């Protein structure tokens, strides 16, 4: 197959863990690479996000990333909507110049969905849409004050015009049915995968030495630094735990130079008197993360909302049990009581309780870590990409049948 993946604002080669780069970038990167290794030809279209970006990056076998103009590089994500038309025109021009005939276009996020809907119409190709996050779900979780009814209306248009919706969890399918009134038969659930070549179990002491942390009870958070991730809840839990335990929290993500959110968190830690227990690392290259996950006794994810929560799955792949909020996509792969614990969101007390139970019980941690690694292994990317190929094949076939009528 010849496939166009559109990820307008989420460049697969951007540095991860900073303001607007996270799970979606990783998803697109891994999916594209796996599709390429299965012999499909993939172009990932994204906007220039850095002046240094070359127009075309040969990412891996059969896979290219193509940067196109789509508004000023410095434009904030919230203001990108006005540039999708220009981006679609540039994409069109690229397709004509290269005389490529794609079999299918797969969009990521609503902004890309708008662009793909246009390309689908003008180039006569089926469109598979994946939203990663939805305006109405975020609003319901009171986690997306920035999300607008304009965005929700466009999401609905994309849902109605696309040929198939690929969602990552049953929960997302339910949300689309309930909140947008879209029939279930158009929605296919295929979870995100985890790169088990990149994320696997490393020795704990070696990992602690490698990343330079003390050999004591260790909690780890990895992810973007923003209020939606609920780090304030974790800090409250840490404060409670610090009375009875000698432990440290390593926080990976954000930019150590002038990140407003990170600064606010450091101030909160100061106010709570727990600064000494927290090691803020800023964002870390993904290739180094397995040492962080392996160094930790427990991975913690206190989010108020999480469309999938890849970091929890990565920690599991490294054999680390997880304590996370019962929100969004997390319960779809985190089997409560077997690979870690799910806790009600915004509740520091149960968070502290479950962390304490795990810290107290070495055998339980070991058992859960093993189960976690096994579960993650079942979700490795090569298996997931094959399922996506199946979905693409059906979408192309159904589109062809409709066109023939
Ligand atoms: N990540 C990284 N370096 C960092 C922080 C995060 O490589 O310093 C990666 C991490 O490995 C994961 C992704 O960014 O694959 C975050 O995805 P997740 O789904 O957890 O969160 P999102 O950003 O989508 O909210």
Short mmCIF file of C-alpha atoms and ligand atoms in Angstrom, two decimals:
data_model
loop_
_atom_site.label_atom_id
_atom_site.label_comp_id
_atom_site.label_asym_id
_atom_site.label_seq_id
_atom_site.Cartn_x
_atom_site.Cartn_y
_atom_site.Cartn_z
CA UNK A 1 0.00 0.00 0.00
CA UNK A 2 0.99 3.60 -0.51
CA UNK A 3 -0.04 5.50 2.60
CA UNK A 4 -0.17 9.17 3.60
CA UNK A 5 -0.16 9.83 7.34
CA UNK A 6 -1.04 13.39 8.25
CA UNK A 7 0.19 14.70 11.57
CA UNK A 8 -0.02 18.44 11.02
CA UNK A 9 1.28 19.61 14.42
CA UNK A 10 2.80 16.41 15.80
CA UNK A 11 6.10 15.87 14.03
CA UNK A 12 7.43 12.35 14.55
CA UNK A 13 11.02 13.58 14.66
CA UNK A 14 10.49 16.40 17.19
CA UNK A 15 12.10 16.31 20.66
CA UNK A 16 9.71 14.58 23.07
CA UNK A 17 8.46 15.49 26.51
CA UNK A 18 8.28 19.23 25.96
CA UNK A 19 5.22 21.44 25.61
CA UNK A 20 3.33 19.99 22.65
CA UNK A 21 5.20 16.76 21.95
CA UNK A 22 4.20 13.47 23.45
CA UNK A 23 2.24 10.32 22.84
CA UNK A 24 0.81 11.24 19.46
CA UNK A 25 4.26 11.94 18.00
CA UNK A 26 5.44 8.57 19.32
CA UNK A 27 2.35 6.79 17.98
CA UNK A 28 2.81 8.21 14.48
CA UNK A 29 6.54 7.46 14.47
CA UNK A 30 6.14 3.85 15.57
CA UNK A 31 3.18 3.15 13.33
CA UNK A 32 4.97 4.60 10.28
CA UNK A 33 8.15 2.60 10.97
CA UNK A 34 6.25 -0.66 11.48
CA UNK A 35 4.17 -0.12 8.33
CA UNK A 36 7.40 0.53 6.43
CA UNK A 37 8.99 -2.65 7.73
CA UNK A 38 5.91 -4.58 6.60
CA UNK A 39 6.68 -3.35 3.07
CA UNK A 40 4.20 -0.46 2.79
CA UNK A 41 5.31 2.93 1.47
CA UNK A 42 4.58 5.65 3.97
CA UNK A 43 4.84 9.43 3.82
CA UNK A 44 4.19 11.31 7.05
CA UNK A 45 3.18 14.92 6.41
CA UNK A 46 3.80 17.46 9.14
CA UNK A 47 4.38 21.21 9.41
CA UNK A 48 7.84 22.72 9.74
CA UNK A 49 8.39 23.11 13.49
CA UNK A 50 12.01 24.21 13.38
CA UNK A 51 14.02 26.32 10.93
CA UNK A 52 16.56 23.49 10.74
CA UNK A 53 13.99 20.96 9.46
CA UNK A 54 14.94 19.50 6.08
CA UNK A 55 11.97 19.22 3.72
CA UNK A 56 12.26 15.44 3.54
CA UNK A 57 13.65 13.09 6.20
CA UNK A 58 14.21 9.46 5.20
CA UNK A 59 13.03 7.97 8.47
CA UNK A 60 13.45 4.25 7.86
CA UNK A 61 12.92 1.66 5.17
CA UNK A 62 10.02 2.87 2.95
CA UNK A 63 9.19 5.75 5.30
CA UNK A 64 9.66 9.49 4.74
CA UNK A 65 8.71 12.49 6.86
CA UNK A 66 7.74 15.43 4.64
CA UNK A 67 7.76 18.92 6.17
CA UNK A 68 5.45 21.46 4.55
CA UNK A 69 4.60 25.07 5.36
CA UNK A 70 1.64 25.40 7.68
CA UNK A 71 1.78 28.79 9.37
CA UNK A 72 4.70 30.45 11.18
CA UNK A 73 6.99 28.06 13.05
CA UNK A 74 6.43 29.93 16.31
CA UNK A 75 2.61 29.71 16.07
CA UNK A 76 0.93 28.39 19.24
CA UNK A 77 -0.94 25.10 18.89
CA UNK A 78 -4.21 26.85 19.81
CA UNK A 79 -3.83 29.19 16.84
CA UNK A 80 -2.93 26.59 14.21
CA UNK A 81 -6.50 26.09 12.95
CA UNK A 82 -6.28 28.98 10.50
CA UNK A 83 -3.33 27.40 8.69
CA UNK A 84 -4.83 24.04 7.77
CA UNK A 85 -6.12 25.29 4.41
CA UNK A 86 -2.65 26.47 3.37
CA UNK A 87 -1.14 23.20 4.54
CA UNK A 88 -3.71 21.21 2.52
CA UNK A 89 -2.84 23.30 -0.58
CA UNK A 90 0.89 22.63 -0.05
CA UNK A 91 0.20 18.95 0.41
CA UNK A 92 -1.78 18.92 -2.79
CA UNK A 93 1.05 20.56 -4.65
CA UNK A 94 3.53 17.98 -3.28
CA UNK A 95 1.29 15.10 -4.37
CA UNK A 96 0.91 16.56 -7.89
CA UNK A 97 4.63 17.32 -8.26
CA UNK A 98 5.62 13.79 -7.20
CA UNK A 99 2.68 12.25 -9.11
CA UNK A 100 1.93 9.94 -6.18
CA UNK A 101 -1.30 8.00 -5.95
CA UNK A 102 -1.99 7.14 -2.34
CA UNK A 103 -4.28 4.26 -1.44
CA UNK A 104 -5.35 5.79 1.84
CA UNK A 105 -4.87 8.80 4.08
CA UNK A 106 -4.76 8.44 7.88
CA UNK A 107 -5.10 11.62 9.95
CA UNK A 108 -3.98 12.25 13.53
CA UNK A 109 -5.84 14.86 15.65
CA UNK A 110 -8.70 17.06 14.50
CA UNK A 111 -6.49 19.63 12.75
CA UNK A 112 -5.04 16.88 10.55
CA UNK A 113 -8.54 15.44 10.11
CA UNK A 114 -9.63 18.71 8.47
CA UNK A 115 -6.71 18.50 6.06
CA UNK A 116 -7.22 14.81 5.31
CA UNK A 117 -10.95 15.32 4.62
CA UNK A 118 -9.96 17.80 1.88
CA UNK A 119 -7.29 15.47 0.42
CA UNK A 120 -9.70 12.54 0.53
CA UNK A 121 -12.29 14.50 -1.50
CA UNK A 122 -9.91 15.90 -4.08
CA UNK A 123 -7.70 12.83 -4.54
CA UNK A 124 -10.46 10.23 -4.20
CA UNK A 125 -8.87 8.22 -1.43
CA UNK A 126 -10.42 6.78 1.73
CA UNK A 127 -9.76 8.62 4.96
CA UNK A 128 -9.15 6.89 8.30
CA UNK A 129 -9.26 9.35 11.21
CA UNK A 130 -7.70 9.02 14.65
CA UNK A 131 -8.33 11.86 17.09
CA UNK A 132 -6.02 10.97 19.99
CA UNK A 133 -7.98 13.49 22.10
CA UNK A 134 -11.52 14.83 21.72
CA UNK A 135 -12.76 18.29 22.65
CA UNK A 136 -15.93 16.99 24.34
CA UNK A 137 -14.11 14.37 26.41
CA UNK A 138 -11.56 16.89 27.61
CA UNK A 139 -14.29 19.39 28.46
CA UNK A 140 -16.17 16.71 30.41
CA UNK A 141 -13.01 15.88 32.36
CA UNK A 142 -12.63 19.61 33.04
CA UNK A 143 -9.18 19.14 31.60
CA UNK A 144 -9.48 21.15 28.44
CA UNK A 145 -10.51 24.65 29.27
CA UNK A 146 -8.93 25.66 25.97
CA UNK A 147 -11.08 23.27 23.92
CA UNK A 148 -13.90 24.93 22.02
CA UNK A 149 -17.29 24.07 20.55
CA UNK A 150 -15.75 25.06 17.20
CA UNK A 151 -13.28 22.19 17.59
CA UNK A 152 -16.07 19.79 18.61
CA UNK A 153 -18.14 20.77 15.53
CA UNK A 154 -15.23 20.11 13.21
CA UNK A 155 -14.55 16.79 14.93
CA UNK A 156 -18.15 15.82 14.22
CA UNK A 157 -17.81 16.79 10.55
CA UNK A 158 -14.64 14.68 10.30
CA UNK A 159 -16.37 11.72 11.98
CA UNK A 160 -19.22 11.97 9.49
CA UNK A 161 -17.10 12.38 6.36
CA UNK A 162 -14.26 9.94 7.10
CA UNK A 163 -14.50 6.32 5.98
CA UNK A 164 -13.40 4.76 9.23
CA UNK A 165 -12.50 5.89 12.72
CA UNK A 166 -9.57 4.22 14.40
CA UNK A 167 -9.70 4.71 18.17
CA UNK A 168 -7.23 3.45 20.76
CA UNK A 169 -9.62 2.30 23.47
CA UNK A 170 -13.18 1.01 24.02
CA UNK A 171 -13.67 4.08 26.22
CA UNK A 172 -12.95 6.39 23.29
CA UNK A 173 -15.39 4.42 21.14
CA UNK A 174 -18.06 4.83 23.83
CA UNK A 175 -17.34 8.57 24.07
CA UNK A 176 -17.67 9.02 20.32
CA UNK A 177 -20.98 7.16 20.32
CA UNK A 178 -22.39 9.01 23.31
CA UNK A 179 -21.02 12.50 22.88
CA UNK A 180 -21.02 12.75 19.07
CA UNK A 181 -23.81 10.27 18.26
CA UNK A 182 -21.76 8.27 15.74
CA UNK A 183 -22.78 4.62 15.11
CA UNK A 184 -20.47 2.02 16.62
CA UNK A 185 -20.09 0.12 13.33
CA UNK A 186 -17.87 2.91 11.93
CA UNK A 187 -15.49 2.78 14.87
CA UNK A 188 -12.65 0.29 15.16
CA UNK A 189 -10.63 -0.14 18.39
CA UNK A 190 -6.93 -0.91 17.99
CA UNK A 191 -4.74 0.00 20.97
CA UNK A 192 -1.45 1.85 20.72
CA UNK A 193 1.59 -0.37 20.92
CA UNK A 194 4.86 -0.20 22.78
CA UNK A 195 8.30 -0.59 21.26
CA UNK A 196 9.61 -3.56 23.24
CA UNK A 197 13.02 -3.31 21.55
CA UNK A 198 13.37 0.13 23.08
CA UNK A 199 11.63 -0.54 26.40
CA UNK A 200 12.74 -3.65 28.26
CA UNK A 201 13.91 -4.71 31.70
CA UNK A 202 17.34 -3.47 32.83
CA UNK A 203 19.05 -4.18 36.14
CA UNK A 204 17.84 -1.72 38.81
CA UNK A 205 21.18 -0.88 40.43
CA UNK A 206 22.95 -0.52 37.08
CA UNK A 207 20.13 1.75 35.91
CA UNK A 208 20.32 3.90 39.05
CA UNK A 209 24.06 4.30 38.53
CA UNK A 210 23.54 5.03 34.85
CA UNK A 211 21.14 7.92 35.49
CA UNK A 212 22.94 9.06 38.63
CA UNK A 213 20.34 8.66 41.36
CA UNK A 214 20.74 7.40 44.93
CA UNK A 215 19.99 3.76 45.70
CA UNK A 216 16.83 4.34 47.73
CA UNK A 217 13.06 3.92 47.32
CA UNK A 218 12.24 5.60 44.03
CA UNK A 219 9.06 6.84 42.41
CA UNK A 220 9.16 8.01 38.81
CA UNK A 221 6.95 10.29 36.70
CA UNK A 222 7.58 10.76 32.97
CA UNK A 223 5.59 13.08 30.70
CA UNK A 224 4.77 16.58 29.67
CA UNK A 225 4.57 19.03 32.53
CA UNK A 226 1.12 20.52 32.58
CA UNK A 227 -1.80 20.74 35.03
CA UNK A 228 -3.72 17.94 33.29
CA UNK A 229 -1.04 15.47 34.43
CA UNK A 230 -2.02 15.97 38.09
CA UNK A 231 1.48 16.27 39.52
CA UNK A 232 0.11 18.42 42.34
CA UNK A 233 -1.83 15.36 43.58
CA UNK A 234 1.35 13.31 43.52
CA UNK A 235 3.18 15.99 45.50
CA UNK A 236 0.46 15.89 48.17
CA UNK A 237 0.80 12.10 48.31
CA UNK A 238 4.58 12.40 48.53
CA UNK A 239 4.27 14.83 51.41
CA UNK A 240 2.18 12.27 53.34
CA UNK A 241 4.59 9.43 52.54
CA UNK A 242 7.67 11.45 53.45
CA UNK A 243 6.71 11.33 57.15
CA UNK A 244 7.35 7.59 57.32
CA UNK A 245 9.69 6.73 54.45
CA UNK A 246 13.04 7.61 52.94
CA UNK A 247 12.09 8.00 49.32
CA UNK A 248 12.74 10.11 46.24
CA UNK A 249 10.64 11.16 43.26
CA UNK A 250 12.26 11.59 39.85
CA UNK A 251 10.32 13.84 37.48
CA UNK A 252 11.17 13.56 33.78
CA UNK A 253 9.71 16.00 31.26
CA UNK A 254 9.43 19.72 30.55
CA UNK A 255 12.20 22.13 29.85
CA UNK A 256 14.52 23.09 32.71
CA UNK A 257 15.17 26.46 31.12
CA UNK A 258 12.23 28.77 31.66
CA UNK A 259 9.26 26.36 31.57
CA UNK A 260 6.43 28.18 33.41
CA UNK A 261 4.64 24.99 34.49
CA UNK A 262 7.83 23.39 35.76
CA UNK A 263 8.68 26.52 37.73
CA UNK A 264 5.21 26.51 39.32
CA UNK A 265 5.68 22.87 40.33
CA UNK A 266 9.07 23.56 41.86
CA UNK A 267 7.47 26.35 43.87
CA UNK A 268 4.69 24.01 45.02
CA UNK A 269 7.34 21.48 46.16
CA UNK A 270 9.11 24.26 48.03
CA UNK A 271 5.89 25.32 49.78
CA UNK A 272 5.14 21.74 50.79
CA UNK A 273 8.69 21.33 52.09
CA UNK A 274 9.44 18.35 49.83
CA UNK A 275 11.90 19.93 47.34
CA UNK A 276 14.74 17.80 48.70
CA UNK A 277 12.87 14.63 47.74
CA UNK A 278 12.30 15.59 44.12
CA UNK A 279 14.78 15.35 41.28
CA UNK A 280 13.56 17.38 38.28
CA UNK A 281 15.36 16.10 35.19
CA UNK A 282 13.69 17.99 32.33
CA UNK A 283 12.98 16.07 29.13
CA UNK A 284 15.11 13.00 28.41
CA UNK A 285 15.90 11.30 25.09
CA UNK A 286 13.51 8.40 24.66
CA UNK A 287 16.39 6.01 24.06
CA UNK A 288 17.53 6.68 27.66
CA UNK A 289 14.14 6.28 29.29
CA UNK A 290 14.39 2.53 29.86
CA UNK A 291 17.06 3.22 32.51
CA UNK A 292 14.69 5.60 34.29
CA UNK A 293 11.79 3.14 34.18
CA UNK A 294 14.05 0.29 35.34
CA UNK A 295 15.59 2.39 38.13
CA UNK A 296 12.17 3.09 39.67
CA UNK A 297 10.38 0.93 42.24
CA UNK A 298 7.04 2.34 41.12
CA UNK A 299 5.95 4.38 38.13
CA UNK A 300 3.29 6.97 38.98
CA UNK A 301 0.80 8.67 36.67
CA UNK A 302 -1.64 10.88 38.57
CA UNK A 303 -3.33 12.42 35.48
CA UNK A 304 -6.76 14.06 35.42
CA UNK A 305 -7.11 12.94 31.82
CA UNK A 306 -5.08 10.65 29.60
CA UNK A 307 -6.20 9.64 26.11
CA UNK A 308 -4.00 6.54 26.29
CA UNK A 309 -1.06 6.99 28.66
CA UNK A 310 1.86 5.49 26.74
CA UNK A 311 4.35 6.18 29.51
CA UNK A 312 2.57 3.72 31.80
CA UNK A 313 2.82 1.02 29.15
CA UNK A 314 6.52 1.81 28.61
CA UNK A 315 7.15 1.50 32.36
CA UNK A 316 5.33 -1.84 32.34
CA UNK A 317 7.51 -3.04 29.46
CA UNK A 318 10.51 -2.31 31.71
CA UNK A 319 9.01 -4.47 34.46
CA UNK A 320 7.96 -1.63 36.75
CA UNK A 321 4.55 -1.68 38.49
CA UNK A 322 2.36 1.38 37.96
CA UNK A 323 0.08 3.40 40.21
CA UNK A 324 -2.12 5.58 38.01
CA UNK A 325 -5.44 7.41 37.91
CA UNK A 326 -8.41 5.49 36.62
CA UNK A 327 -8.93 7.85 33.67
CA UNK A 328 -9.22 7.70 29.88
CA UNK A 329 -7.23 4.94 28.22
CA UNK A 330 -5.19 3.81 31.24
CA UNK A 331 -7.62 1.08 32.45
CA UNK A 332 -7.58 -0.42 28.93
CA UNK A 333 -4.16 -1.97 29.58
CA UNK A 334 -3.49 -1.49 33.31
CA UNK A 335 -5.07 -4.48 34.98
CA UNK A 336 -5.82 -3.24 38.52
CA UNK A 337 -4.24 -5.39 41.21
CA UNK A 338 -2.17 -7.39 38.75
CA UNK A 339 0.30 -4.96 37.15
CA UNK A 340 -0.24 -2.06 39.54
CA UNK A 341 -3.15 -0.06 40.94
CA UNK A 342 -5.77 2.27 39.55
CA UNK A 343 -6.91 5.02 41.87
CA UNK A 344 -9.75 7.55 41.71
CA UNK A 345 -8.54 10.76 40.08
CA UNK A 346 -7.64 13.83 42.14
CA UNK A 347 -7.29 11.78 45.36
CA UNK A 348 -3.88 12.00 47.09
CA UNK A 349 -4.84 9.68 50.00
CA UNK A 350 -5.55 6.47 48.04
CA UNK A 351 -2.56 7.35 45.86
CA UNK A 352 -0.29 7.42 48.92
CA UNK A 353 -1.92 4.23 50.27
CA UNK A 354 -1.26 2.17 47.15
CA UNK A 355 2.30 3.45 46.82
CA UNK A 356 2.90 2.51 50.45
CA UNK A 357 1.49 -1.01 49.97
CA UNK A 358 3.84 -1.57 47.05
CA UNK A 359 6.88 -0.08 48.73
CA UNK A 360 6.27 -2.28 51.78
CA UNK A 361 5.95 -5.47 49.80
CA UNK A 362 8.95 -6.48 47.71
CA UNK A 363 7.39 -9.76 46.50
CA UNK A 364 4.21 -8.03 45.38
CA UNK A 365 6.27 -5.48 43.44
CA UNK A 366 8.23 -8.27 41.83
CA UNK A 367 5.10 -10.19 40.88
CA UNK A 368 3.40 -7.09 39.46
CA UNK A 369 6.53 -6.05 37.58
CA UNK A 370 6.70 -9.45 35.90
CA UNK A 371 3.01 -9.39 34.99
CA UNK A 372 3.45 -5.84 33.67
CA UNK A 373 6.30 -6.86 31.36
CA UNK A 374 4.27 -9.82 30.08
CA UNK A 375 1.24 -7.62 29.37
CA UNK A 376 3.38 -5.03 27.55
CA UNK A 377 4.93 -7.76 25.47
CA UNK A 378 1.49 -8.69 24.14
CA UNK A 379 1.12 -5.09 22.99
CA UNK A 380 4.31 -4.75 20.98
CA UNK A 381 4.09 -2.59 17.87
CA UNK A 382 4.56 -5.23 15.21
CA UNK A 383 1.32 -7.00 16.23
CA UNK A 384 -0.57 -3.70 16.50
CA UNK A 385 0.62 -2.50 13.07
CA UNK A 386 -0.71 -5.69 11.47
CA UNK A 387 -4.13 -4.94 12.91
CA UNK A 388 -3.95 -1.41 11.48
CA UNK A 389 -3.03 -2.84 8.06
CA UNK A 390 -6.17 -5.01 8.28
CA UNK A 391 -8.28 -1.93 8.97
CA UNK A 392 -6.69 -0.01 6.08
CA UNK A 393 -7.40 -2.96 3.75
CA UNK A 394 -11.10 -3.03 4.70
CA UNK A 395 -11.41 0.76 4.36
CA UNK A 396 -9.86 0.65 0.87
CA UNK A 397 -12.08 -2.24 -0.20
CA UNK A 398 -15.30 -0.63 1.06
CA UNK A 399 -14.34 2.68 -0.51
CA UNK A 400 -13.71 0.96 -3.85
CA UNK A 401 -17.10 -0.76 -3.70
CA UNK A 402 -18.91 2.52 -2.95
CA UNK A 403 -17.07 4.30 -5.76
CA UNK A 404 -18.00 1.55 -8.21
CA UNK A 405 -21.74 1.99 -7.53
N1 LIG B 1 8.82 11.14 26.38
C1 LIG B 1 10.18 11.21 26.09
N2 LIG B 1 11.00 12.00 26.83
C2 LIG B 1 10.52 12.75 27.87
C3 LIG B 1 9.15 12.66 28.19
C4 LIG B 1 8.31 11.85 27.42
O1 LIG B 1 10.66 10.53 25.15
O2 LIG B 1 11.30 13.45 28.49
C5 LIG B 1 7.93 10.28 25.56
C6 LIG B 1 7.50 9.02 26.28
O3 LIG B 1 8.42 7.98 26.08
C7 LIG B 1 6.11 8.74 25.65
C8 LIG B 1 5.62 10.10 25.20
O4 LIG B 1 6.73 10.99 25.26
O5 LIG B 1 6.24 7.86 24.54
C9 LIG B 1 4.48 10.62 26.06
O6 LIG B 1 3.31 9.94 25.72
P1 LIG B 1 2.02 9.82 26.67
O7 LIG B 1 0.97 9.09 25.89
O8 LIG B 1 2.39 9.22 27.96
O9 LIG B 1 1.58 11.30 27.00
P2 LIG B 1 0.96 12.49 26.13
O10 LIG B 1 2.11 13.38 25.81
O11 LIG B 1 0.34 11.92 24.90
O12 LIG B 1 -0.02 13.15 27.02
#
